[in-house]
């Protein structure tokens, strides 16, 4: 009976599926997004920000990308699994060569049974830092965890006064004890200067779903609406058991959906708070955090209610290990364990780098996917991919447990391409007392661990995650802080190369 229901559901989904096609001309644009600094950035079709992408579960999303930049480009649909189409995943020299200047390439994203809150961003030369990103919303076809009347989209970004490659070239050329100048990012809310964001209108009694996307490349964000409770129902495109929280704490790449019920009266308006701060640039502590506020408007001209601000420690924030998956899938049994250590070191000029292990990830000359597809039985040997890829070869359908240990002072978010992972456990690793931070607490997941594609690993913390290797392909696992990925904080998972060779062929256009 269960097999029949699956077939019936798939058939019904296919009957309603649509093909959504977009033309994206990726090129340079100019403006002062932070309200102060006029600079070159990267947009689509001459716009920045450019429109969010909306599709429905089961749809096929086709994006025809033309590259009008003077360097290669590519895009990644962050959170989409691309099962059976690894070659559309997007990271440059992992699954494809970048699209050359003046050339075009078509990405075909099958949403299949995925729905929720995602985003699309550049994945060549860190172009996401300079504007090449937008939300991707896949609307579900079934009843949500909690019914709501209307949904709203909120995005957070960090924005620097100079382009990423210019800033990194300067930092990498520093010698000895020289330090980079303070260049702390401003925050953009819903695409614009965080101090000048349009009001959010609430209608009394209505129940709202707020989709919140952290499209930052460096900064963490905390979001609250004082005087209102939030009920969390989704994380990273996966439904969760409802959890009441006071606010959201989000690292680069993470997404949440929360339900907020408007008050029954228009007597007062309220202010929301967005706090932007860096969790890794320790020498900028005096410049952060920066708090931005915006209006929750019930009635034009109504007074704004003043609500005393409690300390963060008095508020309830979602924790990685405490969220419970709505699908109620229990912990996967482990077949194989991989332990990764965040290793921080400096070169002879005192420039810092981070690696997952002892080797910095470096881009290869031939996309790693092409190697996996063309090397026959040798593809199961991790050494053929080059030591700079930090490659791990996984067997088909084995359950892999990955433990990431972070003994350093810096926080990270890590993104798993091609998989959602169960968050099993977090806890202390190393000694945080040496820098005056509160000790990291040990936390275990409940009966139904949450599935996520982007996880936070705080300073002096470990995290334990699990997934089944059921998506043959070459999948990037990397820190989502752009400067850390630039410096090599990444590994590559070569998943079931024997099955991959049987099932997939790279499109001729690549």
Short mmCIF file of C-alpha atoms in Angstrom, two decimals:
data_model
loop_
_atom_site.label_atom_id
_atom_site.label_comp_id
_atom_site.label_asym_id
_atom_site.label_seq_id
_atom_site.Cartn_x
_atom_site.Cartn_y
_atom_site.Cartn_z
CA UNK A 1 0.00 0.00 0.00
CA UNK A 2 2.81 2.47 0.87
CA UNK A 3 4.43 1.90 -2.53
CA UNK A 4 1.10 2.58 -4.25
CA UNK A 5 0.67 5.82 -2.31
CA UNK A 6 4.16 6.98 -3.29
CA UNK A 7 3.45 6.26 -6.96
CA UNK A 8 0.09 8.04 -6.75
CA UNK A 9 1.60 11.09 -5.03
CA UNK A 10 4.38 11.28 -7.63
CA UNK A 11 1.85 11.04 -10.46
CA UNK A 12 -0.33 13.80 -9.00
CA UNK A 13 2.73 16.03 -8.44
CA UNK A 14 3.82 15.51 -12.03
CA UNK A 15 0.39 16.48 -13.36
CA UNK A 16 0.62 19.92 -11.74
CA UNK A 17 4.33 20.57 -12.30
CA UNK A 18 5.34 23.53 -14.47
CA UNK A 19 8.48 24.58 -16.31
CA UNK A 20 9.64 27.99 -15.08
CA UNK A 21 12.24 29.57 -17.35
CA UNK A 22 14.33 32.66 -16.56
CA UNK A 23 16.92 34.56 -18.58
CA UNK A 24 19.76 35.95 -16.46
CA UNK A 25 22.36 38.29 -17.89
CA UNK A 26 25.03 38.42 -15.19
CA UNK A 27 26.94 41.70 -15.40
CA UNK A 28 28.43 44.64 -13.56
CA UNK A 29 26.20 47.28 -12.00
CA UNK A 30 27.04 50.41 -10.01
CA UNK A 31 25.43 51.91 -6.94
CA UNK A 32 25.61 52.72 -3.23
CA UNK A 33 23.72 49.83 -1.68
CA UNK A 34 24.75 50.77 1.86
CA UNK A 35 23.65 54.37 1.33
CA UNK A 36 27.23 55.66 1.46
CA UNK A 37 29.77 54.05 -0.87
CA UNK A 38 29.31 54.07 -4.65
CA UNK A 39 31.02 51.00 -6.06
CA UNK A 40 30.96 48.32 -8.73
CA UNK A 41 28.92 45.21 -7.96
CA UNK A 42 27.41 42.22 -9.77
CA UNK A 43 23.75 42.03 -10.69
CA UNK A 44 21.35 40.33 -13.06
CA UNK A 45 19.70 42.02 -16.04
CA UNK A 46 21.08 45.36 -14.86
CA UNK A 47 19.40 45.09 -11.42
CA UNK A 48 20.72 44.76 -7.88
CA UNK A 49 19.01 43.49 -5.89
CA UNK A 50 17.34 41.38 -8.53
CA UNK A 51 13.97 39.64 -8.01
CA UNK A 52 13.57 36.57 -5.83
CA UNK A 53 12.72 33.34 -7.64
CA UNK A 54 9.37 31.69 -6.84
CA UNK A 55 8.42 28.20 -8.01
CA UNK A 56 6.18 25.40 -6.73
CA UNK A 57 7.14 21.97 -5.50
CA UNK A 58 7.61 19.64 -8.46
CA UNK A 59 8.38 22.44 -10.92
CA UNK A 60 11.42 22.46 -13.19
CA UNK A 61 13.37 25.71 -12.86
CA UNK A 62 15.41 26.62 -15.94
CA UNK A 63 17.87 29.52 -15.73
CA UNK A 64 19.61 30.60 -18.93
CA UNK A 65 22.74 32.39 -17.71
CA UNK A 66 24.67 34.73 -20.00
CA UNK A 67 28.00 35.97 -18.67
CA UNK A 68 28.60 39.66 -19.33
CA UNK A 69 31.43 39.86 -16.79
CA UNK A 70 35.11 39.87 -17.77
CA UNK A 71 35.78 36.70 -15.72
CA UNK A 72 34.07 33.27 -15.58
CA UNK A 73 30.89 32.80 -13.56
CA UNK A 74 28.57 30.05 -12.29
CA UNK A 75 25.55 29.78 -9.99
CA UNK A 76 24.56 27.39 -7.18
CA UNK A 77 21.02 26.72 -5.94
CA UNK A 78 21.87 26.55 -2.24
CA UNK A 79 19.98 23.68 -0.62
CA UNK A 80 18.74 21.92 -3.77
CA UNK A 81 19.97 18.33 -3.81
CA UNK A 82 20.38 17.99 -7.61
CA UNK A 83 19.91 14.24 -7.32
CA UNK A 84 20.84 12.78 -10.70
CA UNK A 85 22.06 16.14 -12.05
CA UNK A 86 25.28 16.76 -10.11
CA UNK A 87 26.65 18.76 -13.06
CA UNK A 88 24.16 21.59 -12.38
CA UNK A 89 25.37 22.11 -8.80
CA UNK A 90 27.60 25.03 -9.79
CA UNK A 91 30.84 25.28 -7.76
CA UNK A 92 33.63 26.23 -10.14
CA UNK A 93 36.13 23.40 -10.87
CA UNK A 94 34.24 21.03 -8.58
CA UNK A 95 31.32 20.16 -10.87
CA UNK A 96 31.92 22.46 -13.84
CA UNK A 97 34.21 24.97 -15.49
CA UNK A 98 32.99 28.51 -15.05
CA UNK A 99 30.96 30.05 -17.87
CA UNK A 100 33.50 32.05 -19.90
CA UNK A 101 32.98 35.80 -20.50
CA UNK A 102 30.56 36.37 -23.34
CA UNK A 103 29.23 32.79 -23.23
CA UNK A 104 25.99 31.25 -21.95
CA UNK A 105 24.92 28.11 -20.12
CA UNK A 106 21.54 26.72 -19.07
CA UNK A 107 20.94 25.29 -15.59
CA UNK A 108 18.02 22.91 -15.10
CA UNK A 109 16.96 22.51 -11.47
CA UNK A 110 14.40 19.80 -10.67
CA UNK A 111 12.69 20.67 -7.40
CA UNK A 112 11.15 17.17 -7.15
CA UNK A 113 9.88 16.70 -3.58
CA UNK A 114 11.79 19.65 -2.10
CA UNK A 115 10.00 22.76 -0.87
CA UNK A 116 10.84 25.59 1.49
CA UNK A 117 13.28 28.50 1.69
CA UNK A 118 16.48 28.43 -0.36
CA UNK A 119 18.68 30.89 -2.25
CA UNK A 120 20.72 31.09 -5.44
CA UNK A 121 24.21 32.59 -5.48
CA UNK A 122 27.37 32.79 -7.51
CA UNK A 123 29.96 30.06 -7.00
CA UNK A 124 32.95 31.33 -8.99
CA UNK A 125 35.48 33.91 -7.77
CA UNK A 126 33.25 34.49 -4.70
CA UNK A 127 30.88 36.63 -6.77
CA UNK A 128 28.15 36.11 -4.16
CA UNK A 129 30.07 38.61 -2.01
CA UNK A 130 29.55 41.35 -4.59
CA UNK A 131 25.82 40.89 -5.13
CA UNK A 132 25.23 37.74 -7.19
CA UNK A 133 22.56 36.20 -4.97
CA UNK A 134 18.78 36.13 -4.49
CA UNK A 135 16.22 34.07 -2.52
CA UNK A 136 14.67 30.95 -4.04
CA UNK A 137 11.26 30.07 -2.62
CA UNK A 138 9.76 26.67 -3.44
CA UNK A 139 6.14 26.73 -2.38
CA UNK A 140 4.87 23.42 -1.03
CA UNK A 141 1.79 21.65 -2.32
CA UNK A 142 0.69 20.20 1.02
CA UNK A 143 -0.70 21.80 4.13
CA UNK A 144 2.04 23.56 6.14
CA UNK A 145 3.04 22.69 9.69
CA UNK A 146 0.95 25.67 10.89
CA UNK A 147 -1.65 27.39 8.73
CA UNK A 148 -1.08 31.07 8.00
CA UNK A 149 -2.81 33.92 6.17
CA UNK A 150 0.10 35.55 4.37
CA UNK A 151 3.83 35.17 3.94
CA UNK A 152 6.58 37.77 3.99
CA UNK A 153 10.22 37.51 2.92
CA UNK A 154 13.12 39.04 4.82
CA UNK A 155 16.75 38.94 3.69
CA UNK A 156 19.95 39.90 5.49
CA UNK A 157 23.24 40.69 3.75
CA UNK A 158 26.60 42.15 4.70
CA UNK A 159 28.06 44.71 2.31
CA UNK A 160 31.65 45.91 2.07
CA UNK A 161 32.97 49.15 0.61
CA UNK A 162 35.32 47.35 -1.81
CA UNK A 163 35.01 44.34 -4.10
CA UNK A 164 36.02 40.98 -2.67
CA UNK A 165 38.99 40.32 -4.97
CA UNK A 166 40.43 43.80 -4.31
CA UNK A 167 40.13 43.36 -0.55
CA UNK A 168 41.61 39.86 -0.56
CA UNK A 169 44.53 40.82 -2.80
CA UNK A 170 45.43 43.59 -0.39
CA UNK A 171 45.20 41.31 2.66
CA UNK A 172 47.25 38.58 1.01
CA UNK A 173 50.03 41.06 0.18
CA UNK A 174 50.47 42.17 3.79
CA UNK A 175 53.83 41.29 5.33
CA UNK A 176 54.92 40.51 8.86
CA UNK A 177 52.96 42.25 11.58
CA UNK A 178 50.91 44.45 9.25
CA UNK A 179 47.16 44.21 9.81
CA UNK A 180 44.38 44.97 7.34
CA UNK A 181 42.50 48.25 7.82
CA UNK A 182 39.18 48.06 9.61
CA UNK A 183 36.60 47.36 6.91
CA UNK A 184 33.54 46.23 8.79
CA UNK A 185 30.53 45.38 6.63
CA UNK A 186 27.31 47.34 6.73
CA UNK A 187 24.04 45.40 6.84
CA UNK A 188 21.46 45.31 4.08
CA UNK A 189 17.90 44.36 4.97
CA UNK A 190 15.64 43.28 2.12
CA UNK A 191 18.31 44.41 -0.33
CA UNK A 192 18.87 47.95 0.90
CA UNK A 193 20.61 49.97 3.59
CA UNK A 194 19.50 48.51 6.92
CA UNK A 195 18.72 51.97 8.29
CA UNK A 196 16.29 52.79 5.47
CA UNK A 197 14.24 49.64 4.95
CA UNK A 198 10.55 49.96 4.14
CA UNK A 199 8.05 49.28 6.94
CA UNK A 200 6.48 45.83 7.29
CA UNK A 201 2.70 46.04 7.46
CA UNK A 202 0.79 43.83 9.91
CA UNK A 203 -2.99 43.49 9.81
CA UNK A 204 -4.52 42.85 13.25
CA UNK A 205 -5.28 39.20 13.91
CA UNK A 206 -3.50 37.89 10.84
CA UNK A 207 -1.04 35.06 11.05
CA UNK A 208 2.16 35.59 9.03
CA UNK A 209 4.85 33.25 7.80
CA UNK A 210 8.17 35.10 7.74
CA UNK A 211 10.76 33.47 5.51
CA UNK A 212 14.15 34.74 6.67
CA UNK A 213 17.24 34.25 4.49
CA UNK A 214 20.76 35.02 5.70
CA UNK A 215 22.62 35.78 2.45
CA UNK A 216 25.67 37.13 4.26
CA UNK A 217 29.24 36.09 3.53
CA UNK A 218 30.86 37.08 6.82
CA UNK A 219 28.40 38.34 9.43
CA UNK A 220 25.94 36.65 11.77
CA UNK A 221 22.50 38.18 12.24
CA UNK A 222 20.01 38.16 15.09
CA UNK A 223 16.39 39.07 14.35
CA UNK A 224 13.60 39.86 16.81
CA UNK A 225 10.20 41.53 16.87
CA UNK A 226 9.83 42.67 20.49
CA UNK A 227 6.30 42.20 21.74
CA UNK A 228 5.72 39.25 19.40
CA UNK A 229 6.49 35.55 19.75
CA UNK A 230 7.85 33.50 16.87
CA UNK A 231 7.08 29.84 16.20
CA UNK A 232 9.79 28.21 14.12
CA UNK A 233 8.48 25.73 11.49
CA UNK A 234 11.30 25.37 8.96
CA UNK A 235 15.09 25.39 8.78
CA UNK A 236 17.05 25.25 5.52
CA UNK A 237 14.14 24.03 3.41
CA UNK A 238 13.09 21.29 5.86
CA UNK A 239 9.96 21.40 8.02
CA UNK A 240 10.51 21.27 11.77
CA UNK A 241 8.33 20.51 14.74
CA UNK A 242 6.96 23.87 15.98
CA UNK A 243 9.31 25.58 18.43
CA UNK A 244 8.51 28.87 20.14
CA UNK A 245 11.47 31.29 20.17
CA UNK A 246 12.08 34.94 20.97
CA UNK A 247 14.25 35.50 17.92
CA UNK A 248 16.52 33.98 15.30
CA UNK A 249 20.32 33.73 15.35
CA UNK A 250 21.61 32.98 11.85
CA UNK A 251 25.00 32.36 10.29
CA UNK A 252 25.93 32.82 6.62
CA UNK A 253 23.79 30.65 4.34
CA UNK A 254 21.13 29.63 6.88
CA UNK A 255 17.37 30.07 6.46
CA UNK A 256 14.33 29.86 8.74
CA UNK A 257 10.57 30.20 8.55
CA UNK A 258 8.66 31.43 11.58
CA UNK A 259 4.99 32.06 12.28
CA UNK A 260 4.16 35.42 13.85
CA UNK A 261 0.60 36.30 14.87
CA UNK A 262 -0.30 40.00 14.72
CA UNK A 263 -1.97 41.58 17.74
CA UNK A 264 -5.72 42.18 17.62
CA UNK A 265 -5.42 45.95 17.98
CA UNK A 266 -3.99 48.79 15.89
CA UNK A 267 -3.27 50.86 19.00
CA UNK A 268 0.53 50.57 18.66
CA UNK A 269 3.20 50.06 16.07
CA UNK A 270 6.36 48.12 16.94
CA UNK A 271 10.03 48.10 15.98
CA UNK A 272 11.90 45.00 14.84
CA UNK A 273 15.59 44.60 15.69
CA UNK A 274 18.31 43.21 13.44
CA UNK A 275 21.75 42.84 15.03
CA UNK A 276 24.72 42.35 12.71
CA UNK A 277 28.05 41.12 14.07
CA UNK A 278 31.15 39.22 13.04
CA UNK A 279 32.00 35.97 14.80
CA UNK A 280 35.49 35.66 13.39
CA UNK A 281 37.13 39.10 13.02
CA UNK A 282 38.29 39.39 16.60
CA UNK A 283 40.22 42.63 16.09
CA UNK A 284 37.00 44.49 15.22
CA UNK A 285 35.21 43.88 18.49
CA UNK A 286 34.92 47.61 19.24
CA UNK A 287 33.05 48.20 15.96
CA UNK A 288 30.33 45.66 16.61
CA UNK A 289 27.61 44.68 17.01
CA UNK A 290 25.58 47.11 14.92
CA UNK A 291 21.84 47.21 15.66
CA UNK A 292 19.36 48.16 12.95
CA UNK A 293 15.68 48.78 13.55
CA UNK A 294 12.64 48.84 11.29
CA UNK A 295 8.94 49.50 11.65
CA UNK A 296 6.21 46.91 12.10
CA UNK A 297 3.28 49.08 11.13
CA UNK A 298 -0.25 48.31 12.29
CA UNK A 299 -1.58 51.80 11.61
CA UNK A 300 -0.02 54.80 9.92
CA UNK A 301 0.77 57.38 12.58
CA UNK A 302 0.12 55.14 15.58
CA UNK A 303 2.62 55.53 18.45
CA UNK A 304 5.46 53.03 18.67
CA UNK A 305 5.31 50.88 21.77
CA UNK A 306 8.49 50.99 23.84
CA UNK A 307 9.43 47.52 25.05
CA UNK A 308 12.42 47.08 27.41
CA UNK A 309 15.18 45.02 25.82
CA UNK A 310 16.28 41.96 27.85
CA UNK A 311 19.75 40.53 27.48
CA UNK A 312 20.39 37.84 24.87
CA UNK A 313 20.91 35.34 27.68
CA UNK A 314 17.31 35.89 28.83
CA UNK A 315 15.90 35.16 25.38
CA UNK A 316 15.14 31.89 23.65
CA UNK A 317 17.14 31.32 20.43
CA UNK A 318 17.03 28.17 18.28
CA UNK A 319 19.94 25.78 18.82
CA UNK A 320 21.26 23.45 16.11
CA UNK A 321 20.75 20.26 18.12
CA UNK A 322 17.40 21.03 19.73
CA UNK A 323 15.30 21.38 16.57
CA UNK A 324 13.18 18.34 15.73
CA UNK A 325 12.33 17.24 12.19
CA UNK A 326 8.65 17.20 11.27
CA UNK A 327 9.12 13.95 9.32
CA UNK A 328 9.93 12.21 12.64
CA UNK A 329 12.80 10.19 11.23
CA UNK A 330 14.97 8.76 13.97
CA UNK A 331 18.77 8.83 14.07
CA UNK A 332 20.44 6.99 11.22
CA UNK A 333 22.65 4.03 12.23
CA UNK A 334 26.32 4.72 11.44
CA UNK A 335 28.37 2.71 8.94
CA UNK A 336 31.38 5.03 8.69
CA UNK A 337 32.79 7.93 10.67
CA UNK A 338 34.89 10.83 9.35
CA UNK A 339 36.48 13.29 11.76
CA UNK A 340 37.50 16.73 10.49
CA UNK A 341 39.59 19.23 12.43
CA UNK A 342 39.46 22.97 11.75
CA UNK A 343 43.18 23.71 11.70
CA UNK A 344 44.22 27.37 11.75
CA UNK A 345 47.76 28.41 10.87
CA UNK A 346 49.71 31.30 9.33
CA UNK A 347 52.21 31.52 6.52
CA UNK A 348 55.69 33.06 6.74
CA UNK A 349 54.12 36.52 6.32
CA UNK A 350 51.68 35.99 9.22
CA UNK A 351 48.67 35.71 6.89
CA UNK A 352 46.11 33.36 8.55
CA UNK A 353 44.60 30.33 6.82
CA UNK A 354 42.20 27.59 7.88
CA UNK A 355 41.98 24.01 6.65
CA UNK A 356 39.86 20.96 7.41
CA UNK A 357 42.88 18.91 8.41
CA UNK A 358 46.41 19.77 7.35
CA UNK A 359 45.83 20.61 3.67
CA UNK A 360 44.27 23.76 2.26
CA UNK A 361 41.71 23.08 -0.44
CA UNK A 362 42.87 24.48 -3.77
CA UNK A 363 40.99 24.58 -7.06
CA UNK A 364 42.07 21.96 -9.61
CA UNK A 365 42.66 22.33 -13.36
CA UNK A 366 39.95 19.84 -14.35
CA UNK A 367 36.57 19.74 -12.54
CA UNK A 368 36.61 16.95 -9.98
CA UNK A 369 33.30 15.62 -11.32
CA UNK A 370 34.92 15.02 -14.71
CA UNK A 371 37.68 13.01 -13.04
CA UNK A 372 35.16 10.89 -11.14
CA UNK A 373 33.22 10.19 -14.34
CA UNK A 374 36.20 9.34 -16.53
CA UNK A 375 38.61 7.30 -14.41
CA UNK A 376 36.73 4.00 -14.20
CA UNK A 377 37.65 1.86 -11.18
CA UNK A 378 40.41 4.31 -10.23
CA UNK A 379 37.70 6.83 -9.27
CA UNK A 380 37.35 4.96 -5.97
CA UNK A 381 40.93 5.95 -5.07
CA UNK A 382 40.89 9.36 -3.36
CA UNK A 383 44.52 10.09 -4.35
CA UNK A 384 43.68 10.54 -8.06
CA UNK A 385 41.80 13.75 -7.27
CA UNK A 386 44.94 15.45 -5.99
CA UNK A 387 45.95 16.15 -2.38
CA UNK A 388 44.67 19.73 -2.60
CA UNK A 389 41.05 18.55 -2.95
CA UNK A 390 40.92 16.82 0.46
CA UNK A 391 38.78 14.14 -1.22
CA UNK A 392 36.85 11.48 0.69
CA UNK A 393 35.34 8.62 -1.32
CA UNK A 394 31.99 7.35 0.02
CA UNK A 395 30.29 4.02 -0.72
CA UNK A 396 26.81 3.97 -2.14
CA UNK A 397 24.07 4.06 0.54
CA UNK A 398 26.42 3.88 3.53
CA UNK A 399 25.46 6.08 6.47
CA UNK A 400 28.27 8.54 7.08
CA UNK A 401 28.81 10.36 10.37
CA UNK A 402 30.95 13.48 10.11
CA UNK A 403 32.33 15.18 13.19
CA UNK A 404 33.73 18.69 12.75
CA UNK A 405 35.98 19.79 15.62
CA UNK A 406 36.72 23.50 15.97
CA UNK A 407 39.43 24.25 18.57
CA UNK A 408 39.90 27.82 17.31
CA UNK A 409 38.59 31.23 18.30
CA UNK A 410 36.58 31.67 15.09
CA UNK A 411 32.98 30.59 14.40
CA UNK A 412 32.01 28.98 11.10
CA UNK A 413 29.02 27.84 9.10
CA UNK A 414 29.56 24.76 6.92
CA UNK A 415 27.41 24.00 3.88
CA UNK A 416 26.85 20.47 2.57
CA UNK A 417 26.23 20.39 -1.17
CA UNK A 418 23.95 17.56 -2.32
CA UNK A 419 22.68 16.60 1.14
CA UNK A 420 20.70 17.53 4.17
CA UNK A 421 22.33 16.12 7.30
CA UNK A 422 20.91 15.11 10.65
CA UNK A 423 22.30 17.27 13.48
CA UNK A 424 23.04 14.71 16.19
CA UNK A 425 25.13 16.45 18.82
CA UNK A 426 27.11 19.57 19.69
CA UNK A 427 29.51 20.13 22.55
CA UNK A 428 32.75 21.64 23.83
CA UNK A 429 36.05 21.08 22.04
CA UNK A 430 39.10 22.82 23.42
CA UNK A 431 39.11 25.49 26.11
CA UNK A 432 37.06 28.64 25.56
CA UNK A 433 37.93 30.04 29.01
CA UNK A 434 41.20 31.37 27.60
CA UNK A 435 39.35 34.13 25.72
CA UNK A 436 36.71 34.95 28.29
CA UNK A 437 33.80 33.31 26.45
CA UNK A 438 31.09 31.32 28.14
CA UNK A 439 31.88 27.58 28.02
CA UNK A 440 30.16 25.68 25.22
CA UNK A 441 27.42 23.40 26.54
CA UNK A 442 26.90 19.80 25.48
CA UNK A 443 23.60 19.24 23.62
CA UNK A 444 22.11 16.07 22.15
CA UNK A 445 19.35 15.92 19.57
CA UNK A 446 15.99 14.51 20.53
CA UNK A 447 14.21 11.55 18.96
CA UNK A 448 13.93 13.13 15.51
CA UNK A 449 17.12 15.05 14.66
CA UNK A 450 16.71 18.07 12.42
CA UNK A 451 17.87 17.92 8.81
CA UNK A 452 19.88 20.92 7.59
CA UNK A 453 22.25 21.78 4.76
CA UNK A 454 24.09 24.61 6.57
CA UNK A 455 25.31 24.16 10.15
CA UNK A 456 26.97 26.48 12.67
CA UNK A 457 30.16 25.34 14.37
CA UNK A 458 31.08 27.85 17.03
CA UNK A 459 34.48 28.53 18.51
CA UNK A 460 35.72 25.68 20.72
CA UNK A 461 32.82 23.45 19.68
CA UNK A 462 32.31 20.17 17.87
CA UNK A 463 29.25 19.12 15.88
CA UNK A 464 28.21 15.60 14.88
CA UNK A 465 26.03 15.06 11.79
CA UNK A 466 24.84 12.05 9.75
CA UNK A 467 23.53 11.38 6.26
CA UNK A 468 23.01 8.48 3.88
CA UNK A 469 25.18 8.48 0.76
CA UNK A 470 22.20 8.14 -1.59
CA UNK A 471 23.10 10.93 -4.04
CA UNK A 472 25.97 9.80 -6.30
CA UNK A 473 28.14 12.74 -7.28
CA UNK A 474 30.95 15.08 -6.32
CA UNK A 475 29.80 17.29 -3.47
CA UNK A 476 31.55 20.28 -1.94
CA UNK A 477 31.64 20.64 1.86
CA UNK A 478 32.97 24.06 2.81
CA UNK A 479 32.87 26.94 5.24
CA UNK A 480 30.37 29.50 3.99
CA UNK A 481 32.40 32.48 5.15
CA UNK A 482 33.83 33.69 1.85
CA UNK A 483 37.28 34.52 3.17
CA UNK A 484 37.61 31.06 4.75
CA UNK A 485 36.50 29.26 1.60
CA UNK A 486 38.88 31.46 -0.40
CA UNK A 487 41.73 30.38 1.87
CA UNK A 488 40.90 26.68 1.59
CA UNK A 489 38.53 25.59 4.39
CA UNK A 490 36.83 22.82 2.40
CA UNK A 491 36.80 19.16 1.43
CA UNK A 492 35.19 17.25 -1.44
CA UNK A 493 32.97 14.20 -0.97
CA UNK A 494 33.22 11.75 -3.89
CA UNK A 495 30.00 9.81 -3.48
CA UNK A 496 29.52 6.38 -5.09
CA UNK A 497 31.69 7.05 -8.18
CA UNK A 498 30.85 3.60 -9.59
CA UNK A 499 27.12 4.35 -9.53
CA UNK A 500 27.76 7.89 -10.74
CA UNK A 501 29.51 6.59 -13.86
CA UNK A 502 26.50 4.40 -14.67
CA UNK A 503 23.83 7.03 -14.09
CA UNK A 504 25.12 10.44 -15.21
CA UNK A 505 26.62 12.01 -18.33
CA UNK A 506 27.81 15.61 -18.46
CA UNK A 507 25.74 17.68 -20.96
CA UNK A 508 27.56 18.42 -24.23
CA UNK A 509 27.22 22.16 -23.58
CA UNK A 510 29.67 21.80 -20.68
#
